[in-house]
Amino acid sequence: MQRRYTGVTAAVAALGLTATLSGCGTDGGSGGVTLKLVAADYGTGAENSSKKYWDDLVTTFEKTHPGIKVDVTVHSWKDVDREVADMVKRDEAPDIAQIGAYADYAKAGKLYRANEMLAIRTESNFLPSLSEAGKVGSALYGLPFVASTRLLFYNKGLFAKAGIDAPQTWDDIGADAEKLKKSGVTYPFALPLGQEESQAETLMWLLSGGGGYTDDSGTYAIDSAANVETFQWLRDDLVGKGLTGPVAPGKLDRAKAFEAFTKGEVGMLNGHPTLMQDAEKKGVEVGMVPLPGPDGPTEGSMGVADWMMGFKQNGHRKEIGTFLDFAYEDTNVLAFADAYDLLPVTGSASARMEADRKQKKLHDFVAALPNSQLYPFGKTSWAQVSEAVKEKIGSAVEPGGNPETVLGNIASVAREAESAE
């Protein structure tokens, strides 16, 4: 991994000396332009709202680019995608949006391609796996903004009290959860399959069972035999044995599961870097391992990326590019990643994080990112499929639930949505 990043960084450094801009300027444009940027809030409250990051970034940018103003609005993750969609429907699209999906806007012809906005050195610096996930066809429209990977988290204190070690297989998870339950742990294994972000929890388990949302050719394979077997195991060996706590998985949202973990009420759950930070602040000693599979640790990991995009409506291509080139400088990328214990999306910033001993706690997550598997973001059908997963997947693990039927229903939604693309 280090060699890979070193190559990217060297290429970027070389390009930076001679790069010509692909349609964007660096002198602040012709003046008098105000860019409208809508962004998601990664904070948990006013004290750590993402608005502080954007305010600082914009203040610095405007000092060195007096011809461009940037007006930033920050919305919660529950609202931001809908807010942008409503703006687009009203023909009031922002110039820049930092949200969770881009494919619908790209296929509708509403977005600039990356090479219409960014300097070559900026576009070439994105991690290859993330660049691929940001494409529709062969063109990059979704610019990765921040990323994370997932690992299995466990409470070291509760594990020590129960006399158990970190799990490596599904059988280990079941055995450890039994002992945690006997020692009085409220949620031996928290399994959030409620509507908040169950599409992520689902993908982690599908990957651990050797499946996924799509097959190797990129075709939806949601009701594959491997996926059905995974959810049968969850239904029978975790939920059916009362090892997932007092709230039914289909009713448990990720935020509630994470909150319970920080309170010391959860033995195990799938987590991301921000949870590690929050738990340690509350005095929970966190252990982390790759998500176990049937026969051993899962080789791949689920990766998640959020996206930046530039809208064509206001015609501010040059100014958008100038701002984004600035936003993707290492210092700015790392500042946001540091604030929320997330991962940088560029090769040069990733290399700097890997070399920083102060960031050692994130090194396992950084190492997992290049080989991680992301949602099929480039499919316009994915938004509809994701909603179907959120709505239906919890019922697959209910007592008497039928994973084959539930996954088959979601697969039908996927096929219909994809045929309409």
Short mmCIF file of N, CA and C in Angstrom, two decimals, residues 93-155:
data_model
loop_
_atom_site.label_atom_id
_atom_site.label_comp_id
_atom_site.label_asym_id
_atom_site.label_seq_id
_atom_site.Cartn_x
_atom_site.Cartn_y
_atom_site.Cartn_z
N ALA A 93 -30.46 24.94 -8.36
CA ALA A 93 -29.37 24.05 -7.96
C ALA A 93 -28.21 24.84 -7.36
N PRO A 94 -27.56 24.29 -6.32
CA PRO A 94 -26.36 24.95 -5.81
C PRO A 94 -25.24 24.83 -6.84
N ASP A 95 -24.20 25.59 -6.67
CA ASP A 95 -23.03 25.41 -7.53
C ASP A 95 -22.27 24.15 -7.16
N ILE A 96 -22.19 23.89 -5.86
CA ILE A 96 -21.45 22.73 -5.35
C ILE A 96 -22.31 22.06 -4.29
N ALA A 97 -22.36 20.74 -4.34
CA ALA A 97 -23.04 19.98 -3.29
C ALA A 97 -22.11 18.91 -2.77
N GLN A 98 -22.12 18.73 -1.46
CA GLN A 98 -21.35 17.66 -0.81
C GLN A 98 -22.37 16.79 -0.10
N ILE A 99 -22.76 15.68 -0.77
CA ILE A 99 -23.88 14.86 -0.33
C ILE A 99 -23.56 13.38 -0.54
N GLY A 100 -24.58 12.54 -0.52
CA GLY A 100 -24.35 11.11 -0.55
C GLY A 100 -24.48 10.44 -1.90
N ALA A 101 -24.99 11.11 -2.93
CA ALA A 101 -25.20 10.46 -4.22
C ALA A 101 -25.10 11.48 -5.34
N TYR A 102 -24.63 11.01 -6.47
CA TYR A 102 -24.42 11.91 -7.60
C TYR A 102 -24.97 11.39 -8.92
N ALA A 103 -25.20 10.07 -9.04
CA ALA A 103 -25.44 9.44 -10.34
C ALA A 103 -26.67 9.99 -11.05
N ASP A 104 -27.76 10.21 -10.31
CA ASP A 104 -28.98 10.73 -10.95
C ASP A 104 -28.71 12.08 -11.60
N TYR A 105 -28.00 12.95 -10.91
CA TYR A 105 -27.72 14.27 -11.46
C TYR A 105 -26.78 14.18 -12.67
N ALA A 106 -25.82 13.27 -12.59
CA ALA A 106 -24.88 13.11 -13.72
C ALA A 106 -25.61 12.62 -14.96
N LYS A 107 -26.45 11.61 -14.79
CA LYS A 107 -27.14 11.05 -15.95
C LYS A 107 -28.17 12.01 -16.52
N ALA A 108 -28.63 12.93 -15.70
CA ALA A 108 -29.57 13.95 -16.19
C ALA A 108 -28.85 15.12 -16.85
N GLY A 109 -27.51 15.05 -16.90
CA GLY A 109 -26.74 16.10 -17.56
C GLY A 109 -26.60 17.38 -16.76
N LYS A 110 -26.76 17.29 -15.44
CA LYS A 110 -26.75 18.49 -14.60
C LYS A 110 -25.39 18.80 -13.99
N LEU A 111 -24.43 17.86 -14.11
CA LEU A 111 -23.14 18.04 -13.44
C LEU A 111 -22.01 18.25 -14.44
N TYR A 112 -20.99 18.96 -14.00
CA TYR A 112 -19.75 19.04 -14.75
C TYR A 112 -18.94 17.76 -14.51
N ARG A 113 -18.23 17.33 -15.55
CA ARG A 113 -17.24 16.27 -15.36
C ARG A 113 -16.06 16.83 -14.56
N ALA A 114 -15.36 15.93 -13.89
CA ALA A 114 -14.20 16.37 -13.10
C ALA A 114 -13.20 17.11 -13.96
N ASN A 115 -12.96 16.60 -15.19
CA ASN A 115 -11.93 17.22 -16.01
C ASN A 115 -12.37 18.55 -16.63
N GLU A 116 -13.63 18.92 -16.42
CA GLU A 116 -14.09 20.25 -16.83
C GLU A 116 -13.87 21.28 -15.72
N MET A 117 -13.60 20.80 -14.50
CA MET A 117 -13.48 21.70 -13.36
C MET A 117 -12.08 21.73 -12.77
N LEU A 118 -11.48 20.57 -12.60
CA LEU A 118 -10.30 20.44 -11.75
C LEU A 118 -8.99 20.54 -12.52
N ALA A 119 -7.97 20.98 -11.82
CA ALA A 119 -6.62 20.87 -12.34
C ALA A 119 -6.26 19.39 -12.45
N ILE A 120 -5.41 19.06 -13.40
CA ILE A 120 -5.00 17.66 -13.59
C ILE A 120 -4.43 17.08 -12.30
N ARG A 121 -3.63 17.89 -11.60
CA ARG A 121 -3.00 17.39 -10.38
C ARG A 121 -4.04 17.02 -9.32
N THR A 122 -5.18 17.71 -9.30
CA THR A 122 -6.24 17.41 -8.33
C THR A 122 -6.95 16.12 -8.71
N GLU A 123 -7.38 16.02 -9.96
CA GLU A 123 -8.13 14.84 -10.39
C GLU A 123 -7.30 13.58 -10.29
N SER A 124 -6.01 13.65 -10.64
CA SER A 124 -5.17 12.46 -10.65
C SER A 124 -4.79 12.00 -9.25
N ASN A 125 -5.07 12.80 -8.24
CA ASN A 125 -4.65 12.49 -6.88
C ASN A 125 -5.68 11.67 -6.11
N PHE A 126 -6.90 11.53 -6.61
CA PHE A 126 -7.89 10.72 -5.92
C PHE A 126 -7.45 9.25 -5.90
N LEU A 127 -7.73 8.55 -4.80
CA LEU A 127 -7.42 7.13 -4.74
C LEU A 127 -8.17 6.40 -5.85
N PRO A 128 -7.51 5.50 -6.57
CA PRO A 128 -8.13 4.87 -7.73
C PRO A 128 -9.46 4.19 -7.43
N SER A 129 -9.56 3.47 -6.31
CA SER A 129 -10.81 2.78 -6.00
C SER A 129 -11.96 3.76 -5.83
N LEU A 130 -11.68 4.94 -5.29
CA LEU A 130 -12.72 5.94 -5.10
C LEU A 130 -13.06 6.64 -6.40
N SER A 131 -12.05 6.88 -7.23
CA SER A 131 -12.33 7.47 -8.55
C SER A 131 -13.24 6.57 -9.37
N GLU A 132 -12.97 5.27 -9.34
CA GLU A 132 -13.81 4.33 -10.08
C GLU A 132 -15.25 4.38 -9.58
N ALA A 133 -15.41 4.48 -8.26
CA ALA A 133 -16.76 4.51 -7.69
C ALA A 133 -17.48 5.82 -8.01
N GLY A 134 -16.72 6.86 -8.40
CA GLY A 134 -17.33 8.14 -8.70
C GLY A 134 -17.69 8.35 -10.16
N LYS A 135 -17.55 7.29 -10.96
CA LYS A 135 -17.78 7.43 -12.40
C LYS A 135 -19.18 6.99 -12.81
N VAL A 136 -19.68 7.66 -13.83
CA VAL A 136 -20.84 7.20 -14.59
C VAL A 136 -20.32 6.96 -15.99
N GLY A 137 -20.39 5.71 -16.44
CA GLY A 137 -19.71 5.35 -17.66
C GLY A 137 -18.21 5.45 -17.43
N SER A 138 -17.52 6.19 -18.25
CA SER A 138 -16.08 6.33 -18.09
C SER A 138 -15.68 7.70 -17.56
N ALA A 139 -16.67 8.53 -17.21
CA ALA A 139 -16.38 9.91 -16.78
C ALA A 139 -16.58 10.07 -15.28
N LEU A 140 -15.68 10.80 -14.65
CA LEU A 140 -15.76 11.05 -13.21
C LEU A 140 -16.64 12.27 -12.95
N TYR A 141 -17.73 12.04 -12.26
CA TYR A 141 -18.65 13.11 -11.88
C TYR A 141 -18.69 13.30 -10.37
N GLY A 142 -18.68 12.20 -9.63
CA GLY A 142 -18.71 12.27 -8.18
C GLY A 142 -17.29 12.34 -7.65
N LEU A 143 -16.92 13.46 -7.07
CA LEU A 143 -15.58 13.61 -6.52
C LEU A 143 -15.61 13.10 -5.07
N PRO A 144 -14.82 12.10 -4.74
CA PRO A 144 -14.83 11.63 -3.36
C PRO A 144 -14.43 12.75 -2.42
N PHE A 145 -15.16 12.91 -1.34
CA PHE A 145 -14.88 13.99 -0.39
C PHE A 145 -14.22 13.47 0.87
N VAL A 146 -14.76 12.42 1.42
CA VAL A 146 -14.21 11.79 2.61
C VAL A 146 -14.61 10.33 2.57
N ALA A 147 -13.84 9.48 3.22
CA ALA A 147 -14.12 8.04 3.16
C ALA A 147 -13.94 7.41 4.53
N SER A 148 -14.44 6.21 4.64
CA SER A 148 -14.16 5.41 5.84
C SER A 148 -14.31 3.95 5.47
N THR A 149 -13.75 3.12 6.29
CA THR A 149 -13.95 1.68 6.17
C THR A 149 -14.54 1.18 7.47
N ARG A 150 -14.91 -0.08 7.49
CA ARG A 150 -15.58 -0.65 8.66
C ARG A 150 -14.78 -1.82 9.23
N LEU A 151 -14.76 -1.89 10.54
CA LEU A 151 -14.18 -3.02 11.25
C LEU A 151 -15.15 -3.46 12.33
N LEU A 152 -14.95 -4.66 12.85
CA LEU A 152 -15.73 -5.12 13.99
C LEU A 152 -15.13 -4.50 15.26
N PHE A 153 -15.95 -3.78 16.00
CA PHE A 153 -15.53 -3.18 17.27
C PHE A 153 -15.99 -4.08 18.41
N TYR A 154 -15.16 -4.17 19.44
CA TYR A 154 -15.60 -4.87 20.64
C TYR A 154 -15.11 -4.11 21.87
N ASN A 155 -15.87 -4.25 22.94
CA ASN A 155 -15.56 -3.59 24.20
C ASN A 155 -14.58 -4.46 24.97
#
